[in-house]
Coordinates of C-alpha atoms in Angstrom, one line a residue:
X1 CA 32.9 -11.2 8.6
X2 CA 30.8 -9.1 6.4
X3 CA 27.8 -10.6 7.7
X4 CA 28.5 -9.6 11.5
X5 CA 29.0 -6.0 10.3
X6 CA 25.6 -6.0 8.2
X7 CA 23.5 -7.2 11.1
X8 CA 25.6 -4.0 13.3
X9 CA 24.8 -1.8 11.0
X10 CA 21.1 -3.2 10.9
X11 CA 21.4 -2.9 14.5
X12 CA 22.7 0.4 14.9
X13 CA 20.2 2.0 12.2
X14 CA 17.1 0.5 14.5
X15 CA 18.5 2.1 17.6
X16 CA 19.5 5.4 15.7
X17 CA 15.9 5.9 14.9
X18 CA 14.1 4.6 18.3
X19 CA 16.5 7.7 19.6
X20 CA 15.8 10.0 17.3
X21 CA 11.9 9.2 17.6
X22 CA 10.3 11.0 15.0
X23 CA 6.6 12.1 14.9
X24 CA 5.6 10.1 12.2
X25 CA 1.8 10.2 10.1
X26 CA 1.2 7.5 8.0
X27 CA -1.2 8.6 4.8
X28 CA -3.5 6.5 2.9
X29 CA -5.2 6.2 -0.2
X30 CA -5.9 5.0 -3.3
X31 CA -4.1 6.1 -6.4
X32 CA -5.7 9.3 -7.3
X33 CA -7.2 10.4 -4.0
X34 CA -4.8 13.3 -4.5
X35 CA -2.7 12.7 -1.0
X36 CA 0.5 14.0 -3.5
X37 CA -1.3 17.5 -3.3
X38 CA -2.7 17.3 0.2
X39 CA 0.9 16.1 1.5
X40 CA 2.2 19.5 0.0
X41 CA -0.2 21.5 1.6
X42 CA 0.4 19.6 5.0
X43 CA 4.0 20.4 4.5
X44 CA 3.7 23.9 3.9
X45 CA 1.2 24.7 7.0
X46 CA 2.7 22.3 9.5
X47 CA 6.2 21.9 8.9
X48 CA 6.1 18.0 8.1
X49 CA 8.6 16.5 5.9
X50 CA 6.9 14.4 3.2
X51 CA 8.4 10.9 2.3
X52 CA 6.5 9.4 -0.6
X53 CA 7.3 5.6 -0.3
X54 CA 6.6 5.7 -4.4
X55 CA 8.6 8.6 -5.0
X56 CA 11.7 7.0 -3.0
X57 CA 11.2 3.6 -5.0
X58 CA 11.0 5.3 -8.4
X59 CA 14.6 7.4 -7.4
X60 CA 15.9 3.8 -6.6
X61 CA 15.0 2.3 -9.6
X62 CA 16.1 5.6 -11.2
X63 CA 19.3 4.8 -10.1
X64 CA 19.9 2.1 -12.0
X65 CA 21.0 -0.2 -9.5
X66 CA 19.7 -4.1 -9.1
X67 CA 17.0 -3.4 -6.5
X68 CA 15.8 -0.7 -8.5
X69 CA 15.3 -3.1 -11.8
X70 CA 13.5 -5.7 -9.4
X71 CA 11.5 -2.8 -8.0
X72 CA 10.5 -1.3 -11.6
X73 CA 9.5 -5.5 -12.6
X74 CA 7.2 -5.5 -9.2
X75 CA 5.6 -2.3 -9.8
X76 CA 5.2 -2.9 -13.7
X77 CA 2.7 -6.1 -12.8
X78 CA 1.2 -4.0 -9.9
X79 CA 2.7 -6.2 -7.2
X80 CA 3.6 -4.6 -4.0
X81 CA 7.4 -4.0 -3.3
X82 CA 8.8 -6.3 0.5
X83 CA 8.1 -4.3 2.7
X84 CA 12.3 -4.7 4.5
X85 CA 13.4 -3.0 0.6
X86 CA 10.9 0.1 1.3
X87 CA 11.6 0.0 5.6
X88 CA 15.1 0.7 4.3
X89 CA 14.2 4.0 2.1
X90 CA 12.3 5.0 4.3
X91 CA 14.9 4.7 7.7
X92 CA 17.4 6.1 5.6
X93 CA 15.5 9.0 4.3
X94 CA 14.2 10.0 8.3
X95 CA 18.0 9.3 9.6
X96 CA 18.9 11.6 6.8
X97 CA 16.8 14.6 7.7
X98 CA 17.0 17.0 10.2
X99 CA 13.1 17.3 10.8
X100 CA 11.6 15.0 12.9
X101 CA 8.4 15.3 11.7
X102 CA 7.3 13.2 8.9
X103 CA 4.2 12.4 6.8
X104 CA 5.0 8.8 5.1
X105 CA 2.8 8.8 1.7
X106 CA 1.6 5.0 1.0
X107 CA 3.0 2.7 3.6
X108 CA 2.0 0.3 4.5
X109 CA 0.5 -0.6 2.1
X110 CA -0.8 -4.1 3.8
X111 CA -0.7 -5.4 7.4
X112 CA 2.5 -7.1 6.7
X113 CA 4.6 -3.5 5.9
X114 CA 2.7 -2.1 8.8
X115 CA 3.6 -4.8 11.8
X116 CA 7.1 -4.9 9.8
X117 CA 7.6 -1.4 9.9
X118 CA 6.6 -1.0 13.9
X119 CA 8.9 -4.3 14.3
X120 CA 12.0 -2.9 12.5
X121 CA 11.9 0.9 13.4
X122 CA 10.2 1.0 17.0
X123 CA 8.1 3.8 15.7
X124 CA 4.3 3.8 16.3
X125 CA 1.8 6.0 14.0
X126 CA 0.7 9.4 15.9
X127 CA -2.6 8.3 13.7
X128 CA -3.2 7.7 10.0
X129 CA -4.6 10.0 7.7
X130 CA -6.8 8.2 5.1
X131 CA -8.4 9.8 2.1
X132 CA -11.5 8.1 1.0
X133 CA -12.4 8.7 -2.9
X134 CA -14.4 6.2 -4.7
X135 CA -12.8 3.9 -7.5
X136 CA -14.9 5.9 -10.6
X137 CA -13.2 9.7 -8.7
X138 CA -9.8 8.2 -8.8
X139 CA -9.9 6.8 -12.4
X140 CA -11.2 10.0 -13.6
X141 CA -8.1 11.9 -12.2
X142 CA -5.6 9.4 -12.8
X143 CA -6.5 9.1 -16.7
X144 CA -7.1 13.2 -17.0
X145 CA -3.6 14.0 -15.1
X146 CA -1.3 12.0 -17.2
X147 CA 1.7 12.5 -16.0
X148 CA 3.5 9.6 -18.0
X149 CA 4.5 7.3 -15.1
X150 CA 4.0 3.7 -17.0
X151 CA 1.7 2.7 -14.0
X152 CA -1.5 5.2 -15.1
X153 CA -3.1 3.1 -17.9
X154 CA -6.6 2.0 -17.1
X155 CA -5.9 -2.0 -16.5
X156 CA -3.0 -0.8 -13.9
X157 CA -5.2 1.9 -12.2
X158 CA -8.1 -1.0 -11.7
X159 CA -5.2 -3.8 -10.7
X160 CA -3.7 -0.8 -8.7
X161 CA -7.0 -0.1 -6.8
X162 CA -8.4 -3.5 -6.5
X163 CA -4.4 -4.2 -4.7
X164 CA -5.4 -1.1 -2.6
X165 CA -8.7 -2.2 -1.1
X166 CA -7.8 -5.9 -0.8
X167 CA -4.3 -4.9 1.3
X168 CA -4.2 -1.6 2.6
X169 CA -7.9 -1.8 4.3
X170 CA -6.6 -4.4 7.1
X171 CA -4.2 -1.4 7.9
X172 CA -7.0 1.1 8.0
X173 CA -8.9 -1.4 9.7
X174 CA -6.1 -2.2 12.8
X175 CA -5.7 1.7 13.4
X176 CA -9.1 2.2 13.8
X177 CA -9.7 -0.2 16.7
X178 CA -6.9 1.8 17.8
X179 CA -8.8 5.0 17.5
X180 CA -5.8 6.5 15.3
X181 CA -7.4 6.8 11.8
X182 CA -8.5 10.7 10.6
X183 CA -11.0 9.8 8.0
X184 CA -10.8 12.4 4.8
X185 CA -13.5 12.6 2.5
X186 CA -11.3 13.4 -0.8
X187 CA -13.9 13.1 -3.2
X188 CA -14.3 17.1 -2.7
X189 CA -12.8 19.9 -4.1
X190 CA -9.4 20.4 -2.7
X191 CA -9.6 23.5 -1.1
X192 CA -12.4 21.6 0.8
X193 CA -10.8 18.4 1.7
X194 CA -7.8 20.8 2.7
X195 CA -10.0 22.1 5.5
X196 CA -10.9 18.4 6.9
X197 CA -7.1 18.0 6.6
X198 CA -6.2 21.0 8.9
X199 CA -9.3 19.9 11.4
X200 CA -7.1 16.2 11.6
X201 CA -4.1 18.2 12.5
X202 CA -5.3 20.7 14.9
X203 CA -4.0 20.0 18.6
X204 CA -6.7 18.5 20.7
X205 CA -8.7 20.5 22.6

């Protein structure tokens, strides 16, 4: 019985959200390419509503509940998180919001989140923002912000980066032969990459 009515609600949450059709952005980068700050900016400007898949995993495992302890063991050895457990945050989190604008903040994170998410949600990319920083710019700002999340030691950064090029380039790579990936140079000051990030979301001319 339960069963039937967990595949109705699964149902029912994927054709919630094809009707609801948000305008989604998907933003990339590696840890440190400071997409947190640029989000808020983006936010601020253009009215987006940011969903950090990180920052909605940590509030699950936060929570204390089972997923959340797997999730914390996954992230503790640098392993990406399936992608159905962070599709979920994320569908709930857009159903749960008024706006129907959102920028999602590392997702997908390889080419298996990405055809998952289009699969499970209906919802196609308007394009994907991707910061570009170099591995020595990142470790630098990851080591100097020190915010004391248990993932910003310098063998996680490097195991965190190397998962980044390895997985997350394939993504990059499939939007671009779509012609949907803005291109950010974030080694720059912010105020600079800032303006590169207003040029992406300018209305076509």
């Amino acid at each position: 019985m339960g069963t039937v009515v967990d595949s109705a609600n699964k149902e029912g949450a994927k054709s919630v959200l094809s009707e609801k059709k948000p305008k989604v952005v998907f933003v990339l980068g590696g840890p440190g390419s400071g997409k947190g700050t640029q989000c808020a900016n983006i936010v601020e400007h253009f009215g987006y509503t940011h969903l950090s898949a990180g920052d909605l995993l940590r509030a699950e495992i936060k929570s204390g509940s089972k997923n959340g302890t797997m999730i914390q063991n996954m992230i503790s050895e640098g392993i990406i998180v399936p992608s159905e457990v962070t599709i979920k945050l994320l569908e709930k989190a857009i159903m749960e919001n008024e706006n129907d604008k959102f920028l999602i903040d590392g997702f997908p994170r390889n080419e298996e989140n990405r055809a998952a998410f289009e699969s499970v949600t209906g919802i196609v990319p308007e394009f994907v923002l991707f910061f570009d920083c170099s591995e020595e710019e990142m470790e630098k700002r990851l080591l100097s912000r020190n915010q004391g999340r248990v993932d910003d030691n310098i063998e996680t950064i490097r195991k965190r980066f190397k998962v980044f090029v390895e997985s997350s380039l394939a993504v990059i790579e499939y939007y671009n032969s779509k012609g949907k990936v803005k291109k950010i140079d974030a080694g720059k000051p912010v105020g600079e990459v800032f303006e590169a990030v207003k040029a992406a979301f300018a209305p076509a001319k």
